[in-house]
CSV table of N, CA and C in Angstrom, one decimal:
chain,number,residue,atom,x,y,z
A,1164,UNK,N,-27.4,-27.0,51.2
A,1164,UNK,CA,-26.3,-26.4,50.5
A,1164,UNK,C,-25.1,-26.5,51.4
A,1165,UNK,N,-23.9,-26.9,50.9
A,1165,UNK,CA,-22.7,-27.0,51.7
A,1165,UNK,C,-22.2,-25.6,52.1
A,1166,UNK,N,-21.6,-25.5,53.2
A,1166,UNK,CA,-21.0,-24.2,53.6
A,1166,UNK,C,-19.6,-24.4,54.0
A,1167,UNK,N,-18.8,-23.4,54.0
A,1167,UNK,CA,-17.4,-23.5,54.3
A,1167,UNK,C,-17.0,-22.1,54.9
A,1168,UNK,N,-15.9,-22.1,55.6
A,1168,UNK,CA,-15.3,-20.9,56.2
A,1168,UNK,C,-14.0,-20.5,55.5
A,1169,UNK,N,-13.9,-19.3,55.3
A,1169,UNK,CA,-12.7,-18.8,54.5
A,1169,UNK,C,-12.1,-17.6,55.2
A,1170,UNK,N,-10.8,-17.6,55.4
A,1170,UNK,CA,-10.1,-16.5,56.1
A,1170,UNK,C,-9.5,-15.6,55.0
A,1171,UNK,N,-9.9,-14.3,55.0
A,1171,UNK,CA,-9.4,-13.4,54.0
A,1171,UNK,C,-8.6,-12.3,54.8
A,1172,UNK,N,-7.6,-11.7,54.1
A,1172,UNK,CA,-7.0,-10.5,54.6
A,1172,UNK,C,-8.0,-9.4,54.7
A,1173,UNK,N,-7.7,-8.4,55.5
A,1173,UNK,CA,-8.6,-7.3,55.7
A,1173,UNK,C,-8.8,-6.5,54.4
A,1174,UNK,N,-7.7,-6.4,53.6
A,1174,UNK,CA,-7.8,-5.7,52.3
A,1174,UNK,C,-8.7,-6.4,51.3
A,1175,UNK,N,-8.5,-7.7,51.2
A,1175,UNK,CA,-9.3,-8.5,50.3
A,1175,UNK,C,-10.8,-8.5,50.7
A,1176,UNK,N,-11.0,-8.6,52.0
A,1176,UNK,CA,-12.4,-8.6,52.5
A,1176,UNK,C,-13.1,-7.3,52.2
A,1177,UNK,N,-12.3,-6.2,52.4
A,1177,UNK,CA,-12.9,-4.8,52.1
A,1177,UNK,C,-13.3,-4.7,50.7
A,1178,UNK,N,-12.4,-5.2,49.8
A,1178,UNK,CA,-12.7,-5.2,48.3
A,1178,UNK,C,-13.9,-6.0,48.0
A,1179,UNK,N,-14.0,-7.2,48.7
A,1179,UNK,CA,-15.1,-8.1,48.5
A,1179,UNK,C,-16.4,-7.4,48.9
A,1180,UNK,N,-16.4,-6.8,50.1
A,1180,UNK,CA,-17.6,-6.1,50.6
A,1180,UNK,C,-18.0,-5.0,49.7
A,1181,UNK,N,-17.1,-4.2,49.2
A,1181,UNK,CA,-17.4,-3.1,48.3
A,1181,UNK,C,-18.0,-3.6,47.0
A,1182,UNK,N,-17.5,-4.7,46.4
A,1182,UNK,CA,-18.0,-5.3,45.2
A,1182,UNK,C,-19.4,-5.9,45.5
A,1183,UNK,N,-19.5,-6.6,46.6
A,1183,UNK,CA,-20.8,-7.2,46.9
A,1183,UNK,C,-21.9,-6.1,47.1
A,1184,UNK,N,-21.6,-5.0,47.7
A,1184,UNK,CA,-22.5,-4.0,47.9
A,1184,UNK,C,-22.9,-3.3,46.6
A,1185,UNK,N,-22.0,-3.1,45.7
A,1185,UNK,CA,-22.3,-2.4,44.5
A,1185,UNK,C,-22.8,-3.3,43.3
A,1186,UNK,N,-22.5,-4.6,43.3
A,1186,UNK,CA,-22.8,-5.4,42.2
A,1186,UNK,C,-23.8,-6.5,42.4
A,1187,UNK,N,-24.0,-6.9,43.7
A,1187,UNK,CA,-24.8,-8.1,44.0
A,1187,UNK,C,-25.9,-7.8,45.1
A,1188,UNK,N,-26.8,-8.6,45.2
A,1188,UNK,CA,-27.9,-8.5,46.1
A,1188,UNK,C,-27.5,-8.7,47.5
A,1189,UNK,N,-26.6,-9.7,47.7
A,1189,UNK,CA,-26.1,-10.1,49.0
A,1189,UNK,C,-24.7,-10.6,48.9
A,1190,UNK,N,-24.0,-10.7,50.1
A,1190,UNK,CA,-22.7,-11.2,50.1
A,1190,UNK,C,-22.7,-12.7,49.7
A,1191,UNK,N,-23.7,-13.4,50.1
A,1191,UNK,CA,-23.8,-14.8,49.7
A,1191,UNK,C,-23.8,-15.0,48.2
A,1192,UNK,N,-24.7,-14.2,47.5
A,1192,UNK,CA,-24.7,-14.3,46.1
A,1192,UNK,C,-23.4,-13.9,45.5
A,1193,UNK,N,-22.8,-12.8,46.0
A,1193,UNK,CA,-21.5,-12.4,45.5
A,1193,UNK,C,-20.4,-13.5,45.6
A,1194,UNK,N,-20.4,-14.1,46.8
A,1194,UNK,CA,-19.4,-15.2,47.0
A,1194,UNK,C,-19.7,-16.4,46.1
A,1195,UNK,N,-20.9,-16.8,45.9
A,1195,UNK,CA,-21.2,-17.9,45.0
A,1195,UNK,C,-20.9,-17.6,43.6
A,1196,UNK,N,-21.2,-16.4,43.1
A,1196,UNK,CA,-21.0,-16.0,41.7
A,1196,UNK,C,-19.5,-15.8,41.5
A,1197,UNK,N,-18.8,-15.2,42.4
A,1197,UNK,CA,-17.3,-15.0,42.2
A,1197,UNK,C,-16.6,-16.3,42.3
A,1198,UNK,N,-16.9,-17.2,43.2
A,1198,UNK,CA,-16.3,-18.5,43.2
A,1198,UNK,C,-16.5,-19.3,42.0
A,1199,UNK,N,-17.8,-19.3,41.5
A,1199,UNK,CA,-18.1,-20.0,40.3
A,1199,UNK,C,-17.4,-19.5,39.1
A,1200,UNK,N,-17.3,-18.1,39.0
A,1200,UNK,CA,-16.5,-17.5,37.9
A,1200,UNK,C,-15.0,-17.9,38.0
A,1201,UNK,N,-14.5,-17.9,39.2
A,1201,UNK,CA,-13.1,-18.3,39.3
A,1201,UNK,C,-12.8,-19.7,39.0
A,1202,UNK,N,-13.7,-20.6,39.3
A,1202,UNK,CA,-13.6,-22.0,39.0
A,1202,UNK,C,-13.7,-22.2,37.5
A,1203,UNK,N,-14.6,-21.5,36.9
A,1203,UNK,CA,-14.8,-21.6,35.4
A,1203,UNK,C,-13.5,-21.1,34.7
A,1204,UNK,N,-13.0,-20.0,35.2
A,1204,UNK,CA,-11.8,-19.4,34.6
A,1204,UNK,C,-10.6,-20.3,34.8
A,1205,UNK,N,-10.5,-21.0,35.9
A,1205,UNK,CA,-9.4,-21.9,36.3
A,1205,UNK,C,-9.4,-23.2,35.5
A,1206,UNK,N,-10.6,-23.7,35.2
A,1206,UNK,CA,-10.7,-24.9,34.5
A,1206,UNK,C,-10.6,-24.7,33.0
A,1207,UNK,N,-9.4,-24.7,32.5
A,1207,UNK,CA,-9.2,-24.6,31.0
A,1207,UNK,C,-8.7,-26.0,30.5
A,1208,UNK,N,-9.3,-26.4,29.4
A,1208,UNK,CA,-8.8,-27.7,28.9
A,1208,UNK,C,-7.6,-27.5,28.1
A,1209,UNK,N,-6.7,-28.5,28.1
A,1209,UNK,CA,-5.5,-28.5,27.4
A,1209,UNK,C,-5.7,-29.1,26.0
A,1210,UNK,N,-5.5,-28.3,25.0
A,1210,UNK,CA,-5.7,-28.8,23.6
A,1210,UNK,C,-4.6,-29.7,23.1
A,1211,UNK,N,-3.4,-29.3,23.6
A,1211,UNK,CA,-2.2,-29.9,23.1
A,1211,UNK,C,-1.5,-30.8,24.2
A,1212,UNK,N,-1.1,-32.0,23.9
A,1212,UNK,CA,-0.4,-32.8,24.9
A,1212,UNK,C,1.0,-32.3,25.2
A,1213,UNK,N,1.6,-31.6,24.2
A,1213,UNK,CA,3.0,-31.1,24.3
A,1213,UNK,C,3.0,-29.8,25.2
A,1214,UNK,N,3.6,-29.8,26.3
A,1214,UNK,CA,3.6,-28.6,27.2
A,1214,UNK,C,4.4,-27.4,26.6
A,1215,UNK,N,5.3,-27.6,25.6
A,1215,UNK,CA,6.1,-26.5,25.1
A,1215,UNK,C,5.3,-25.8,24.1
A,1216,UNK,N,5.3,-24.5,24.2
A,1216,UNK,CA,4.6,-23.6,23.3
A,1216,UNK,C,5.4,-23.3,22.1
A,1217,UNK,N,4.9,-23.4,20.9
A,1217,UNK,CA,5.6,-23.1,19.6
A,1217,UNK,C,6.2,-21.7,19.6
A,1218,UNK,N,5.5,-20.7,20.1
A,1218,UNK,CA,6.0,-19.4,20.1
A,1218,UNK,C,7.2,-19.3,21.0
A,1219,UNK,N,7.1,-19.9,22.2
A,1219,UNK,CA,8.3,-19.9,23.1
A,1219,UNK,C,9.5,-20.5,22.4
A,1220,UNK,N,9.3,-21.6,21.7
A,1220,UNK,CA,10.4,-22.2,21.0
A,1220,UNK,C,11.0,-21.3,20.0
A,1221,UNK,N,10.2,-20.5,19.3
A,1221,UNK,CA,10.7,-19.6,18.3
A,1221,UNK,C,11.4,-18.4,19.0
A,1222,UNK,N,10.9,-18.0,20.1
A,1222,UNK,CA,11.6,-16.9,20.9
A,1222,UNK,C,12.9,-17.4,21.4
A,1223,UNK,N,13.0,-18.6,21.9
A,1223,UNK,CA,14.3,-19.1,22.3
A,1223,UNK,C,15.3,-19.1,21.2
A,1224,UNK,N,14.9,-19.6,20.0
A,1224,UNK,CA,15.8,-19.6,18.9
A,1224,UNK,C,16.2,-18.3,18.4
A,1225,UNK,N,15.3,-17.3,18.4
A,1225,UNK,CA,15.6,-16.0,18.0
A,1225,UNK,C,16.5,-15.2,18.9
A,1226,UNK,N,16.5,-15.6,20.2
A,1226,UNK,CA,17.3,-14.9,21.2
A,1226,UNK,C,18.8,-14.9,20.8
A,1227,UNK,N,19.2,-16.1,20.3
A,1227,UNK,CA,20.6,-16.2,20.0
A,1227,UNK,C,20.9,-15.5,18.6
A,1228,UNK,N,20.0,-15.4,17.8
A,1228,UNK,CA,20.2,-14.7,16.5
A,1228,UNK,C,20.5,-13.2,16.7
A,1229,UNK,N,19.8,-12.6,17.6
A,1229,UNK,CA,19.9,-11.1,17.8
A,1229,UNK,C,21.1,-10.8,18.7
A,1230,UNK,N,21.8,-11.7,19.3
A,1230,UNK,CA,22.9,-11.4,20.2
A,1230,UNK,C,24.2,-11.3,19.6
A,1231,UNK,N,24.3,-11.3,18.2
A,1231,UNK,CA,25.6,-11.3,17.5
A,1231,UNK,C,26.3,-9.9,17.8
A,1232,UNK,N,25.6,-8.8,17.4
A,1232,UNK,CA,26.2,-7.5,17.6
A,1232,UNK,C,25.1,-6.5,17.6
A,1233,UNK,N,24.4,-6.4,18.7
A,1233,UNK,CA,23.2,-5.5,18.8
A,1233,UNK,C,23.6,-4.0,18.8
A,1234,UNK,N,24.9,-3.7,19.3
A,1234,UNK,CA,25.3,-2.3,19.4
A,1234,UNK,C,26.4,-2.0,18.4
A,1235,UNK,N,26.3,-2.5,17.2
A,1235,UNK,CA,27.3,-2.3,16.2
A,1235,UNK,C,27.5,-0.8,15.9
A,1236,UNK,N,28.7,-0.3,15.8
A,1236,UNK,CA,29.0,1.0,15.5
A,1236,UNK,C,28.6,1.4,14.0
A,1237,UNK,N,28.6,0.4,13.1
A,1237,UNK,CA,28.2,0.6,11.8
A,1237,UNK,C,26.8,1.0,11.6
A,1238,UNK,N,25.9,0.6,12.6
A,1238,UNK,CA,24.5,0.9,12.5
A,1238,UNK,C,24.2,2.3,13.0
A,1239,UNK,N,25.2,2.9,13.8
A,1239,UNK,CA,25.0,4.2,14.4
A,1239,UNK,C,25.4,5.4,13.5
A,1240,UNK,N,25.8,5.2,12.3
A,1240,UNK,CA,26.2,6.3,11.5
A,1240,UNK,C,25.0,7.1,11.1
A,1241,UNK,N,25.1,8.4,11.0
A,1241,UNK,CA,24.0,9.3,10.6
A,1241,UNK,C,24.1,9.7,9.2
């Protein structure tokens, strides 16, 4: 099995140790499972070749529509 060395900040290592102690049998199992989960979460396939999101396009278009007079005095009448 391949091995590697990883440098973590003290805070991250303390969180890792706490998680490993409460959820896993050993630190080795915790490291393997957490790294595998991270790799799985990171590897998402792109469904669309177009990098622009349709929702973002709509939001950009609507941004200018709402900027006409958002603080109109006519709307503040009681």
